[in-house]
XYZ file of C-alpha atoms in Angstrom:
775
model
C -162.728 60.906 -65.089
C -164.610 64.144 -64.418
C -162.398 67.110 -63.805
C -164.069 67.729 -60.493
C -162.609 64.494 -59.220
C -159.050 65.138 -60.374
C -156.645 65.222 -57.438
C -155.712 68.821 -56.544
C -152.208 67.578 -55.814
C -151.520 67.005 -59.500
C -150.489 70.565 -60.212
C -147.764 70.664 -57.575
C -146.436 67.151 -57.904
C -143.611 68.389 -60.111
C -142.610 71.358 -57.988
C -138.916 72.079 -57.678
C -136.965 69.975 -55.190
C -135.456 71.255 -51.989
C -133.368 74.415 -52.215
C -129.753 73.451 -52.925
C -128.598 76.555 -51.042
C -130.007 75.272 -47.733
C -128.951 72.716 -45.117
C -131.132 71.615 -42.193
C -129.425 70.579 -38.941
C -130.989 68.990 -35.873
C -129.317 70.629 -32.845
C -129.308 68.983 -29.424
C -128.417 70.442 -26.039
C -130.006 73.907 -26.239
C -131.737 74.938 -23.025
C -132.910 78.524 -23.582
C -133.060 81.406 -26.028
C -129.481 82.417 -25.231
C -128.308 79.056 -26.584
C -130.016 79.889 -29.867
C -127.983 83.073 -30.230
C -124.747 81.209 -29.509
C -125.415 78.502 -32.115
C -126.385 81.130 -34.687
C -123.184 83.070 -34.075
C -121.116 79.898 -34.452
C -122.792 78.958 -37.738
C -122.663 82.468 -39.187
C -118.874 82.513 -38.712
C -118.430 79.497 -41.018
C -117.031 80.628 -44.409
C -119.650 80.434 -47.154
C -122.678 80.735 -44.848
C -124.982 83.557 -45.933
C -127.377 83.270 -42.993
C -128.148 80.809 -40.211
C -131.368 80.677 -38.214
C -131.984 78.440 -35.198
C -135.393 77.577 -33.806
C -135.439 76.726 -30.107
C -138.820 74.973 -30.163
C -138.004 72.646 -33.073
C -134.286 72.386 -32.207
C -133.574 72.891 -35.894
C -130.985 75.097 -37.597
C -131.542 76.326 -41.150
C -128.290 77.292 -42.842
C -128.372 79.264 -46.102
C -125.214 79.139 -48.238
C -124.189 81.974 -50.534
C -123.743 79.482 -53.402
C -125.397 76.164 -54.381
C -124.077 73.063 -52.655
C -122.475 70.636 -55.092
C -122.458 66.917 -54.340
C -118.659 66.761 -54.208
C -118.436 69.106 -51.228
C -121.688 68.482 -49.356
C -120.089 66.124 -46.807
C -117.155 68.453 -46.138
C -119.409 71.489 -45.747
C -121.745 69.590 -43.425
C -118.764 68.474 -41.299
C -117.648 72.100 -41.023
C -121.071 73.140 -39.747
C -121.250 70.271 -37.270
C -117.756 71.073 -35.976
C -118.745 74.713 -35.401
C -121.746 73.617 -33.350
C -119.591 71.185 -31.350
C -117.142 74.006 -30.523
C -120.092 76.062 -29.271
C -120.916 73.260 -26.832
C -123.762 71.475 -28.580
C -124.353 68.424 -30.747
C -125.954 68.288 -34.187
C -126.678 66.085 -37.172
C -127.718 66.788 -40.750
C -131.457 66.526 -41.367
C -132.069 65.245 -44.891
C -135.164 66.121 -46.911
C -136.473 62.561 -46.896
C -135.648 61.764 -43.277
C -138.562 60.005 -41.651
C -137.836 61.116 -38.086
C -138.274 64.676 -36.882
C -136.840 64.102 -33.459
C -135.097 61.300 -31.660
C -137.241 59.144 -29.403
C -135.962 59.543 -25.854
C -136.624 56.679 -23.397
C -139.028 57.441 -20.559
C -136.369 57.040 -17.880
C -134.039 59.526 -19.561
C -136.767 62.168 -19.369
C -138.509 61.376 -16.092
C -135.889 59.368 -14.210
C -134.038 62.433 -12.899
C -137.359 64.016 -11.882
C -138.343 60.877 -9.978
C -135.015 60.600 -8.148
C -135.007 64.321 -7.364
C -138.521 64.076 -5.958
C -137.591 61.122 -3.737
C -134.637 63.073 -2.310
C -136.403 66.444 -2.041
C -139.712 65.361 -0.534
C -138.276 64.526 2.924
C -136.623 67.958 2.980
C -139.880 69.750 2.179
C -142.303 67.805 4.416
C -141.093 69.304 7.726
C -141.749 72.778 6.329
C -145.438 71.921 6.004
C -145.774 72.011 9.797
C -143.308 74.872 10.277
C -140.306 72.847 11.499
C -137.192 73.705 9.480
C -134.964 71.725 11.845
C -136.609 68.333 11.688
C -133.665 66.566 10.047
C -130.113 66.770 11.337
C -127.730 68.726 9.122
C -125.919 65.617 7.912
C -129.221 64.045 6.716
C -130.125 67.211 4.805
C -126.626 67.211 3.311
C -126.900 63.532 2.302
C -130.246 64.085 0.577
C -129.453 67.376 -1.171
C -125.891 66.792 -2.372
C -126.641 64.015 -4.932
C -129.423 66.164 -6.339
C -127.106 69.158 -6.558
C -124.097 67.511 -8.180
C -125.426 64.374 -9.885
C -128.884 65.297 -11.104
C -127.808 68.909 -11.483
C -124.591 68.068 -13.333
C -126.252 68.955 -16.649
C -126.619 72.562 -15.522
C -122.939 72.835 -14.644
C -121.870 71.299 -17.955
C -124.119 73.465 -20.093
C -123.338 76.555 -18.073
C -119.586 75.969 -18.370
C -119.862 75.437 -22.123
C -121.722 78.733 -22.430
C -119.150 80.498 -20.292
C -116.310 79.214 -22.479
C -118.183 80.495 -25.530
C -118.506 83.911 -23.902
C -122.261 83.951 -23.346
C -124.870 83.259 -20.685
C -127.825 80.914 -20.472
C -130.472 79.565 -18.146
C -128.198 76.775 -16.906
C -125.792 79.314 -15.461
C -128.596 80.960 -13.503
C -129.766 77.632 -12.084
C -126.221 76.458 -11.327
C -125.256 79.730 -9.643
C -128.467 80.016 -7.651
C -128.570 76.464 -6.323
C -124.809 76.378 -5.710
C -125.154 79.553 -3.659
C -127.938 77.988 -1.552
C -125.989 74.742 -1.123
C -122.732 76.614 -0.334
C -124.462 78.898 2.177
C -125.884 75.827 3.917
C -122.416 74.269 4.134
C -121.009 77.507 5.579
C -123.777 77.804 8.167
C -123.392 74.135 9.126
C -119.607 74.489 9.523
C -119.948 77.735 11.476
C -122.547 76.180 13.792
C -120.447 73.095 14.422
C -117.412 75.265 15.346
C -119.363 77.780 17.372
C -118.243 78.527 20.939
C -121.731 79.611 21.888
C -122.985 77.239 24.618
C -126.535 77.408 23.228
C -125.409 76.190 19.764
C -125.062 72.612 20.945
C -128.760 72.513 21.855
C -130.094 74.078 18.598
C -129.960 73.252 14.897
C -128.756 75.712 12.268
C -131.216 77.093 9.709
C -129.980 75.564 6.461
C -131.086 75.950 2.836
C -130.289 72.506 1.427
C -133.975 71.994 0.673
C -134.047 75.138 -1.493
C -131.197 73.903 -3.687
C -132.627 70.381 -4.067
C -136.210 71.459 -4.684
C -135.230 74.117 -7.235
C -133.221 71.607 -9.274
C -136.055 69.059 -9.098
C -138.634 71.633 -10.147
C -136.478 72.827 -13.047
C -136.020 69.221 -14.177
C -139.786 68.727 -13.919
C -140.360 71.857 -15.965
C -137.936 70.694 -18.666
C -139.634 67.287 -18.828
C -143.090 68.848 -19.162
C -141.715 71.306 -21.703
C -140.244 68.475 -23.790
C -143.576 66.651 -23.691
C -145.465 69.771 -24.733
C -142.962 70.614 -27.476
C -143.383 67.109 -28.875
C -147.111 67.748 -29.210
C -146.416 70.813 -31.369
C -144.722 68.579 -33.971
C -147.690 66.188 -34.104
C -148.710 67.445 -37.550
C -145.299 66.621 -39.028
C -145.166 63.215 -37.390
C -148.684 62.474 -38.680
C -147.526 63.279 -42.219
C -144.362 61.213 -41.825
C -146.358 58.237 -40.595
C -148.111 58.119 -43.979
C -145.060 56.421 -45.489
C -145.325 52.604 -45.264
C -142.170 50.690 -44.367
C -142.576 48.041 -47.073
C -144.212 47.820 -50.502
C -145.341 45.096 -52.936
C -143.205 45.345 -56.076
C -144.179 43.583 -59.308
C -141.154 42.021 -61.010
C -140.088 39.097 -63.215
C -140.512 36.758 -60.228
C -143.987 38.097 -59.488
C -145.025 40.089 -56.448
C -142.203 40.670 -53.924
C -142.332 42.603 -50.647
C -139.383 45.022 -50.398
C -138.466 48.016 -48.180
C -139.727 51.359 -49.460
C -136.155 52.692 -49.661
C -135.348 50.162 -52.391
C -138.076 51.430 -54.721
C -136.886 53.224 -57.880
C -138.598 55.379 -60.475
C -140.515 53.296 -63.072
C -140.900 50.343 -60.700
C -144.326 48.675 -60.751
C -146.024 48.487 -57.356
C -149.204 46.741 -56.243
C -151.445 48.594 -53.792
C -154.115 46.477 -52.162
C -157.408 47.794 -50.789
C -156.879 49.498 -47.435
C -153.155 50.082 -47.998
C -151.453 53.448 -48.308
C -150.082 54.592 -51.656
C -146.334 54.159 -50.935
C -144.997 56.910 -53.224
C -146.008 59.091 -56.164
C -146.995 57.312 -59.352
C -149.532 56.689 -62.101
C -152.301 54.059 -62.230
C -151.508 51.303 -64.776
C -154.297 48.842 -63.969
C -157.417 48.974 -61.823
C -159.814 51.723 -60.817
C -161.374 52.891 -57.593
C -161.350 55.699 -55.064
C -158.436 57.047 -53.034
C -158.687 58.943 -49.737
C -156.373 61.989 -49.798
C -157.885 63.708 -46.741
C -154.715 63.682 -44.640
C -152.834 65.404 -47.466
C -155.367 67.920 -48.720
C -158.127 68.032 -46.108
C -160.572 66.967 -48.854
C -163.184 64.812 -47.082
C -164.431 62.895 -50.158
C -162.402 60.099 -51.805
C -161.082 60.892 -55.292
C -161.806 58.577 -58.248
C -158.780 56.968 -59.914
C -158.507 55.107 -63.237
C -155.624 54.077 -65.536
C -153.521 57.121 -66.411
C -154.490 59.071 -63.285
C -151.806 60.227 -60.845
C -151.430 58.818 -57.336
C -149.895 60.640 -54.392
C -147.861 58.847 -51.747
C -149.569 58.752 -48.351
C -153.141 58.530 -49.672
C -155.242 55.453 -48.832
C -156.505 53.045 -51.493
C -160.042 52.467 -50.277
C -161.588 49.796 -52.463
C -159.705 48.145 -55.341
C -156.375 46.564 -56.235
C -154.243 49.077 -58.147
C -151.089 48.548 -60.177
C -149.030 51.738 -60.286
C -145.843 52.908 -61.963
C -143.542 54.956 -59.699
C -142.825 58.519 -60.892
C -140.996 59.941 -57.831
C -139.252 58.591 -54.732
C -137.713 59.937 -51.542
C -137.381 63.692 -51.260
C -138.935 64.245 -54.706
C -142.413 63.014 -53.710
C -145.381 65.240 -53.000
C -145.519 64.044 -49.385
C -141.852 64.958 -48.876
C -142.567 68.360 -50.383
C -145.474 68.958 -47.978
C -143.404 67.867 -44.982
C -140.542 70.089 -46.127
C -142.890 73.067 -46.433
C -144.229 72.559 -42.897
C -140.770 71.957 -41.379
C -139.288 74.995 -43.099
C -142.173 77.179 -41.958
C -141.659 76.028 -38.376
C -137.869 76.430 -38.535
C -137.763 80.005 -39.843
C -138.107 82.849 -37.369
C -141.009 85.242 -37.410
C -140.133 88.948 -37.546
C -141.331 89.508 -33.975
C -138.847 86.851 -32.813
C -135.953 89.139 -33.756
C -137.029 91.561 -31.023
C -137.169 88.688 -28.533
C -133.685 87.561 -29.613
C -132.257 91.000 -28.865
C -133.797 90.853 -25.387
C -132.534 87.290 -24.843
C -128.984 88.270 -25.793
C -128.724 90.542 -22.727
C -131.139 88.670 -20.493
C -128.708 86.531 -18.471
C -126.144 89.323 -17.840
C -128.989 91.605 -16.769
C -130.366 89.014 -14.336
C -126.892 88.431 -12.892
C -126.561 92.173 -12.371
C -129.966 92.392 -10.653
C -129.068 89.439 -8.406
C -125.794 91.113 -7.406
C -127.578 94.407 -6.664
C -130.180 92.481 -4.656
C -127.514 90.840 -2.485
C -125.625 94.085 -1.954
C -128.815 96.076 -1.271
C -130.160 93.698 1.366
C -126.739 93.323 2.968
C -126.442 97.121 3.147
C -129.967 97.233 4.638
C -128.654 95.103 7.499
C -130.640 91.904 7.129
C -127.490 89.778 7.223
C -125.463 88.020 4.588
C -127.534 84.836 4.665
C -130.852 86.538 3.919
C -129.250 88.786 1.298
C -127.768 85.778 -0.483
C -130.992 83.773 -0.411
C -132.930 86.676 -1.944
C -130.307 86.959 -4.662
C -130.717 83.203 -5.256
C -134.482 83.719 -5.708
C -133.759 86.340 -8.383
C -131.450 83.965 -10.247
C -133.923 81.109 -10.092
C -137.117 82.901 -11.124
C -135.657 84.320 -14.354
C -137.406 82.661 -17.315
C -135.334 82.797 -20.524
C -136.935 79.534 -21.705
C -140.389 81.091 -21.844
C -139.047 83.962 -23.943
C -137.411 81.551 -26.377
C -140.539 79.405 -26.756
C -143.221 82.095 -26.926
C -143.114 82.730 -30.677
C -141.927 79.411 -32.192
C -144.322 77.308 -30.120
C -147.295 79.299 -31.412
C -146.023 79.170 -34.999
C -145.457 75.411 -34.794
C -148.938 74.813 -33.432
C -150.556 77.198 -35.928
C -148.796 75.893 -39.038
C -149.417 72.309 -37.929
C -153.139 72.938 -37.431
C -153.344 74.668 -40.826
C -151.530 71.796 -42.574
C -154.155 69.329 -41.362
C -156.725 71.215 -43.441
C -154.616 71.603 -46.574
C -153.218 75.078 -45.835
C -149.422 75.103 -46.241
C -147.770 78.224 -44.871
C -144.418 78.834 -46.545
C -142.873 81.002 -43.813
C -143.865 82.695 -40.544
C -143.646 86.118 -42.180
C -146.629 85.225 -44.388
C -148.437 83.978 -41.288
C -147.657 87.170 -39.401
C -148.724 89.481 -42.253
C -151.885 87.515 -43.114
C -153.612 88.449 -39.875
C -153.511 92.117 -40.946
C -155.037 91.570 -44.411
C -157.666 94.181 -45.264
C -158.345 93.323 -48.915
C -158.468 89.940 -50.675
C -158.171 90.028 -54.473
C -159.332 86.922 -56.337
C -158.455 85.724 -59.780
C -161.669 84.390 -61.383
C -160.992 81.399 -63.603
C -159.950 78.329 -61.645
C -160.114 80.191 -58.341
C -163.748 81.219 -57.949
C -164.905 79.117 -60.902
C -164.245 75.503 -61.840
C -161.808 76.555 -64.564
C -163.379 74.370 -67.272
C -166.259 75.094 -69.669
C -169.646 73.466 -69.189
C -172.589 73.368 -71.570
C -174.915 75.573 -69.550
C -177.736 76.020 -72.089
C -178.702 75.371 -75.706
C -181.681 76.137 -77.913
C -182.922 74.523 -81.144
C -184.381 76.599 -83.964
C -188.092 76.337 -84.591
C -189.295 74.604 -87.739
C -186.009 72.813 -88.533
C -187.172 69.299 -87.605
C -184.906 68.787 -84.538
C -185.710 69.242 -80.850
C -183.160 70.159 -78.142
C -182.153 66.556 -77.468
C -181.648 65.720 -81.148
C -179.617 68.900 -81.681
C -177.333 67.910 -78.781
C -177.072 64.395 -80.235
C -175.795 65.766 -83.568
C -173.393 68.207 -81.889
C -171.947 65.470 -79.663
C -171.486 63.163 -82.683
C -169.451 65.868 -84.413
C -167.268 66.262 -81.292
C -166.506 62.546 -80.923
C -162.792 62.036 -80.374
C -161.980 65.742 -79.886
C -160.058 66.823 -76.778
C -161.027 70.496 -77.088
C -162.528 71.782 -73.782
C -165.794 72.800 -75.494
C -166.018 69.396 -77.168
C -165.573 67.674 -73.826
C -168.361 69.807 -72.373
C -170.776 68.726 -75.141
C -169.808 65.061 -74.807
C -170.136 65.172 -71.001
C -173.688 66.523 -71.302
C -174.612 63.895 -73.895
C -173.205 61.174 -71.647
C -175.158 62.538 -68.697
C -178.378 62.308 -70.711
C -177.515 58.808 -71.979
C -177.639 59.686 -75.681
C -176.415 57.265 -78.340
C -174.326 58.983 -81.017
C -174.537 58.256 -84.757
C -171.349 57.596 -86.728
C -169.801 60.586 -88.496
C -168.136 60.483 -91.916
C -165.617 62.860 -93.454
C -164.990 64.526 -90.104
C -162.601 67.465 -90.431
C -161.503 70.310 -88.184
C -161.411 73.833 -89.597
C -158.625 75.697 -87.816
C -159.833 78.579 -85.689
C -163.459 78.033 -86.644
C -164.856 74.628 -85.672
C -165.568 71.177 -87.027
C -167.727 69.695 -89.745
C -168.807 66.225 -90.874
C -171.439 64.155 -92.631
C -174.284 62.403 -90.742
C -177.528 60.674 -91.736
C -180.465 63.054 -91.667
C -182.405 60.796 -89.286
C -181.201 60.419 -85.711
C -181.932 56.688 -86.000
C -179.130 56.379 -88.559
C -181.397 56.267 -91.644
C -182.063 58.886 -94.319
C -179.928 60.864 -96.695
C -176.596 62.093 -95.485
C -176.225 65.775 -94.682
C -173.252 67.989 -93.917
C -173.178 69.619 -90.493
C -170.932 72.254 -88.952
C -170.382 73.289 -85.335
C -168.247 76.290 -84.609
C -167.675 79.873 -83.604
C -169.717 82.994 -84.278
C -167.034 84.096 -86.731
C -167.464 80.933 -88.796
C -171.234 81.185 -88.591
C -171.102 84.725 -90.037
C -169.047 83.381 -92.940
C -171.330 80.406 -93.638
C -174.666 82.140 -93.009
C -174.362 85.939 -92.911
C -178.103 86.418 -92.356
C -178.070 84.406 -89.120
C -177.078 87.473 -87.090
C -180.642 88.714 -87.643
C -181.951 85.587 -85.943
C -185.108 85.646 -83.784
C -183.135 84.637 -80.693
C -181.045 87.811 -80.461
C -182.454 88.436 -76.961
C -181.141 85.048 -75.892
C -177.745 85.869 -77.397
C -177.607 89.182 -75.546
C -178.443 87.444 -72.249
C -175.767 84.800 -72.781
C -173.147 87.382 -73.700
C -174.050 89.475 -70.652
C -173.342 86.435 -68.500
C -169.975 85.932 -70.189
C -170.949 82.723 -71.960
C -169.215 81.512 -75.122
C -171.651 80.722 -77.958
C -171.252 77.973 -80.584
C -173.498 77.540 -83.615
C -174.785 74.262 -85.070
C -175.501 74.592 -88.812
C -176.785 72.233 -91.511
C -176.005 72.594 -95.198
C -179.113 72.887 -97.388
C -179.702 71.667 -100.955
C -177.732 74.537 -102.432
C -174.001 74.552 -101.544
C -174.129 77.973 -99.908
C -177.450 77.509 -98.131
C -176.411 76.907 -94.521
C -179.188 76.893 -91.969
C -178.794 77.568 -88.235
C -180.197 74.579 -86.348
C -179.187 75.335 -82.735
C -177.149 77.595 -80.471
C -175.064 76.362 -77.547
C -173.865 78.444 -74.599
C -170.752 77.468 -72.643
C -169.883 78.907 -69.272
C -167.444 78.420 -66.425
C -169.420 77.167 -63.435
C -168.920 78.812 -60.063
C -167.360 76.667 -57.377
C -170.063 75.717 -54.876
C -167.952 77.062 -51.978
C -167.185 80.449 -53.582
C -170.179 82.380 -52.221
C -169.622 81.055 -48.697
C -165.951 82.065 -48.880
C -166.805 85.635 -49.874
C -169.461 85.884 -47.172
C -167.022 84.652 -44.516
C -164.411 87.204 -45.597
C -166.970 89.979 -45.201
C -167.775 88.670 -41.710
C -164.055 88.952 -40.905
C -164.139 92.587 -42.015
C -162.141 91.963 -45.197
C -162.997 93.739 -48.467
C -163.217 91.492 -51.558
C -162.072 92.281 -55.092
C -162.100 90.209 -58.287
C -159.458 90.828 -60.966
C -160.385 89.208 -64.282
C -159.462 89.340 -67.921
C -163.086 88.714 -68.932
C -165.285 91.395 -70.466
C -166.861 93.748 -67.971
C -170.429 92.471 -68.209
C -169.374 88.848 -67.693
C -167.059 89.688 -64.783
C -169.649 91.889 -63.091
C -172.250 89.125 -63.473
C -169.980 86.713 -61.566
C -169.118 89.359 -58.987
C -172.791 90.111 -58.396
C -173.589 86.423 -57.938
C -170.912 86.111 -55.258
C -171.428 89.467 -53.583
C -167.896 90.657 -54.337
C -167.553 94.346 -53.505
C -165.311 95.455 -56.385
C -164.810 93.970 -59.854
C -161.822 94.906 -62.020
C -162.399 93.494 -65.518
C -160.642 93.301 -68.883
C -157.215 93.118 -67.217
C -154.288 91.789 -69.200
C -152.299 89.057 -67.381
C -149.231 91.262 -67.068
C -151.236 94.106 -65.520
C -152.613 92.217 -62.516
C -149.590 93.152 -60.380
C -150.190 96.854 -61.162
C -153.752 96.585 -59.899
C -152.486 94.923 -56.705
C -150.228 97.948 -56.230
C -153.183 100.307 -56.639
C -155.177 98.343 -54.079
C -152.257 98.556 -51.655
C -152.161 102.334 -52.046
C -155.836 102.524 -51.171
C -158.067 105.557 -51.094
C -156.551 108.726 -49.730
C -153.056 107.202 -49.764
C -153.682 105.005 -46.708
C -151.629 101.811 -47.077
C -153.722 98.645 -47.189
C -152.563 95.060 -46.652
C -153.628 93.046 -49.708
C -153.779 89.290 -50.269
C -153.949 87.853 -53.788
C -155.517 84.456 -54.510
C -154.723 82.791 -57.845
C -153.969 79.461 -59.439
C -152.249 80.003 -62.790
C -148.862 80.984 -64.151
C -150.271 84.370 -65.169
C -151.101 85.019 -61.491
C -147.492 84.640 -60.300
C -146.490 88.352 -60.644
C -149.602 89.444 -58.740
C -149.021 86.814 -56.044
C -145.469 88.077 -55.585
C -146.582 91.739 -55.550
C -149.261 91.189 -52.893
C -148.455 91.400 -49.195
C -149.650 87.799 -48.937
C -149.886 85.487 -51.945
C -152.208 82.488 -51.751
C -151.754 79.899 -54.497
C -154.665 77.524 -54.985
C -153.909 74.018 -56.247
C -155.396 73.716 -59.734
C -156.653 70.323 -60.957
C -155.889 71.414 -64.518
C -152.165 71.801 -63.745
C -149.747 74.570 -64.648
C -149.654 76.213 -61.219
C -146.066 75.446 -60.179
C -144.861 79.000 -60.730
C -147.801 80.418 -58.794
C -147.101 78.070 -55.878
C -143.466 79.116 -55.713
C -144.421 82.809 -55.778
C -146.952 82.501 -52.949
C -146.416 82.563 -49.204
C -149.438 80.318 -48.566
C -150.441 77.263 -50.594
C -154.039 76.007 -50.556
C -153.766 72.288 -51.271
C -157.235 71.960 -52.769
C -159.313 74.253 -54.933
C -161.702 75.283 -52.174
C -162.148 79.075 -51.820
C -163.254 78.678 -48.180
C -159.623 77.905 -47.366
C -158.886 81.617 -47.957
C -160.851 82.910 -44.928
C -159.656 79.839 -43.030
C -156.029 80.832 -43.700
C -156.719 84.369 -42.474
C -158.485 82.990 -39.411
C -155.646 80.663 -38.357
C -153.215 83.521 -38.978
C -155.180 85.793 -36.657
C -155.420 83.139 -33.992
C -151.720 82.305 -34.237
C -150.761 85.965 -34.029
C -152.948 86.336 -30.960
C -151.231 83.339 -29.349
C -147.807 84.846 -30.086
C -148.701 88.072 -28.300
C -150.359 86.183 -25.436
C -147.218 84.072 -25.010
C -144.923 87.084 -25.143
C -147.088 88.873 -22.571
C -147.004 85.723 -20.438
C -143.217 85.307 -20.748
C -142.361 88.954 -20.161
C -144.974 89.143 -17.415
C -143.322 86.297 -15.499
C -140.028 88.160 -15.500
C -141.343 91.697 -15.049
C -143.391 90.646 -12.017
C -141.314 87.757 -10.701
C -137.809 89.264 -10.696
C -138.731 92.427 -8.710
C -140.883 90.326 -6.370
C -137.919 88.051 -5.649
C -135.526 90.985 -5.361
C -137.705 92.640 -2.710
C -138.050 89.441 -0.698
C -141.515 88.416 -1.795
C -140.467 84.921 -2.982
C -138.264 82.255 -1.514
C -136.077 80.172 -3.872
C -138.481 77.218 -3.931
C -141.466 79.276 -5.031
C -139.238 81.046 -7.531
C -138.110 77.688 -8.911
C -141.703 76.518 -9.260
C -142.663 79.705 -11.118
C -139.686 79.403 -13.453
C -140.409 75.738 -14.177
C -144.041 76.458 -14.966
C -143.361 79.481 -17.171
C -142.219 77.620 -20.282
C -144.828 74.884 -19.773
C -147.617 77.466 -19.626
C -146.361 79.183 -22.789
C -146.258 75.942 -24.789
C -149.574 74.748 -23.369
C -151.205 78.009 -24.394
C -149.845 77.563 -27.925
C -151.181 73.998 -28.064
C -154.730 75.327 -27.733
C -154.383 76.093 -31.461
C -154.474 72.355 -32.150
C -158.220 72.506 -31.459
C -158.726 74.904 -34.390
C -161.070 73.734 -37.130
C -161.186 75.146 -40.644
């Protein structure tokens, strides 16, 4: 099939499997950023662990070992990690590369049941406040409504807070437990004191209690956690969409005919039948049938890709029109779909550099808030407002603190950004690449296969005057000589002859001349009649050997124009009556066609304020011709493959010594050093294959050979970075404004609880706006 229709996934289908130094763990029970620090400390203390990183938003831990994990000890090492997390007060399970579930499905009642019960109990306590009557319910009714909320629905805060205390750290649960317990305890004290008062007026008045504050705060926090869980689930929508591409069952062809079996039972080399409308179950090769396959959910490519026997198939794509018989080449974690999912999950699990600053703040956040609450209570008590008011204002400080928002600010934006990018075929390897990409000032492109199609095309040819053949007949002879050859130039000639519908005469005594070309014997007439003649098609070097006088040909101007455009020239010659009398019959020019999206990509980069550079090994005139066509601002030509990284270094130095952030875009093995040397490497999937090394060296993988994905990757990086800073400003702003406001008496505990509950929801909701991004 035409190279333009080859699946861009081919080149990365054989990429290396998951890193055998890494283990992924799903951690349950974390409630704020402080929990993340505690789990990381527990994992980093395990012997053999080089580094452990925990992501609060994804509830995933990535553990890097200092040596490869061998099969004999994997179970024991995993048990050691799980035990460490259990001792820290949390639960975990190993997340395998081919797991089909990102997160456990929690029943509706488990999420919203506590919120519903808390609302039923709290609403009667709040309603009297709407008309200014704090004493509507007797004390025992307020006690009966608030106590189950405090100690049954709020039991999770006591448990998690106690676990953190035993581990020697603080978390959000401690703040909620301390604050609401203080409000509930103060109410009990005031109720007891009122009931034992000797004041004769006490019997005719009701005490001012704070049961409603404790109950409402717990209910609001539970509501906030439920909304947060719902919003966090939306950030993993991209991963779940990819995972849903795996069918549960497949049709396997065996000795007994077609049998439906679970996908997990499929092995390499099995024969599977894929009916029209079904998903390709796993990676394989077409054995029988032909048609088109929709790979849009994997690559973002909107047009179906043609498939015929011998062509590769990627699991998750949709067979649109014909019955296909395929042979399985990869299963489970070795498939392309598993690789894509792994890339997205790993990118969302690793921390961005800015998150390290947030972690340092989170580590001291809870102790600092406890200190501020204590100072608030002591300050107001010393000011003479009474112990009750002083305590309530300290409770407001404890309740309004928002460690959850701090923990979610960065990972929520990264999850949403990487998920949105993955939908359009942009795989971001790690958040560091995402964070650096938004500062890119220069984009350097490789030429062949990146800005061009990467395969030669017959762009022009000219027949000699007075030799008895026109352009069509000359092409007919050249194509006949190339019959059966797999050389790229031969394929270009045959493709053009096929496009024009030419019939090709039979060739006799066909022989290839190494390093020069091919020759054979054909009838002199294109209709297959006439005396046989010997023909040759080959390089300029061979032409100069066969016909030295041809260099003085009348079409030298045409040759100069072709060479200036970087075209490769082949010569078609016919042997005359004398053995040495070779005559030039036609010239053929071969060129690498520009990708139709290349000019638009360069223009968009310029609109983003990014300077463009092309680094090519072609001669200067050819490279500058391509650069001029695309509007590229700087062309660096005649560069040896090993020197590309040096030129990236020079671009980074910039003019006047000012450091510039440089991105490199390439698709071949020879681009790998330059991709690694650049601040951001972007590897473009190459339909011709051979790009595995480049993909592993790059921080961003473009899943199809579309240059417009380069400015799209920079754009989503800029938008994600903006969301990170917006979220951090939002999270810090809540605390910087809210804590002093509560400390100085500007907020009661209920309003503080509402603000705290909404803080993390607003941060995640802001990040989810990235899901509307379009490439």
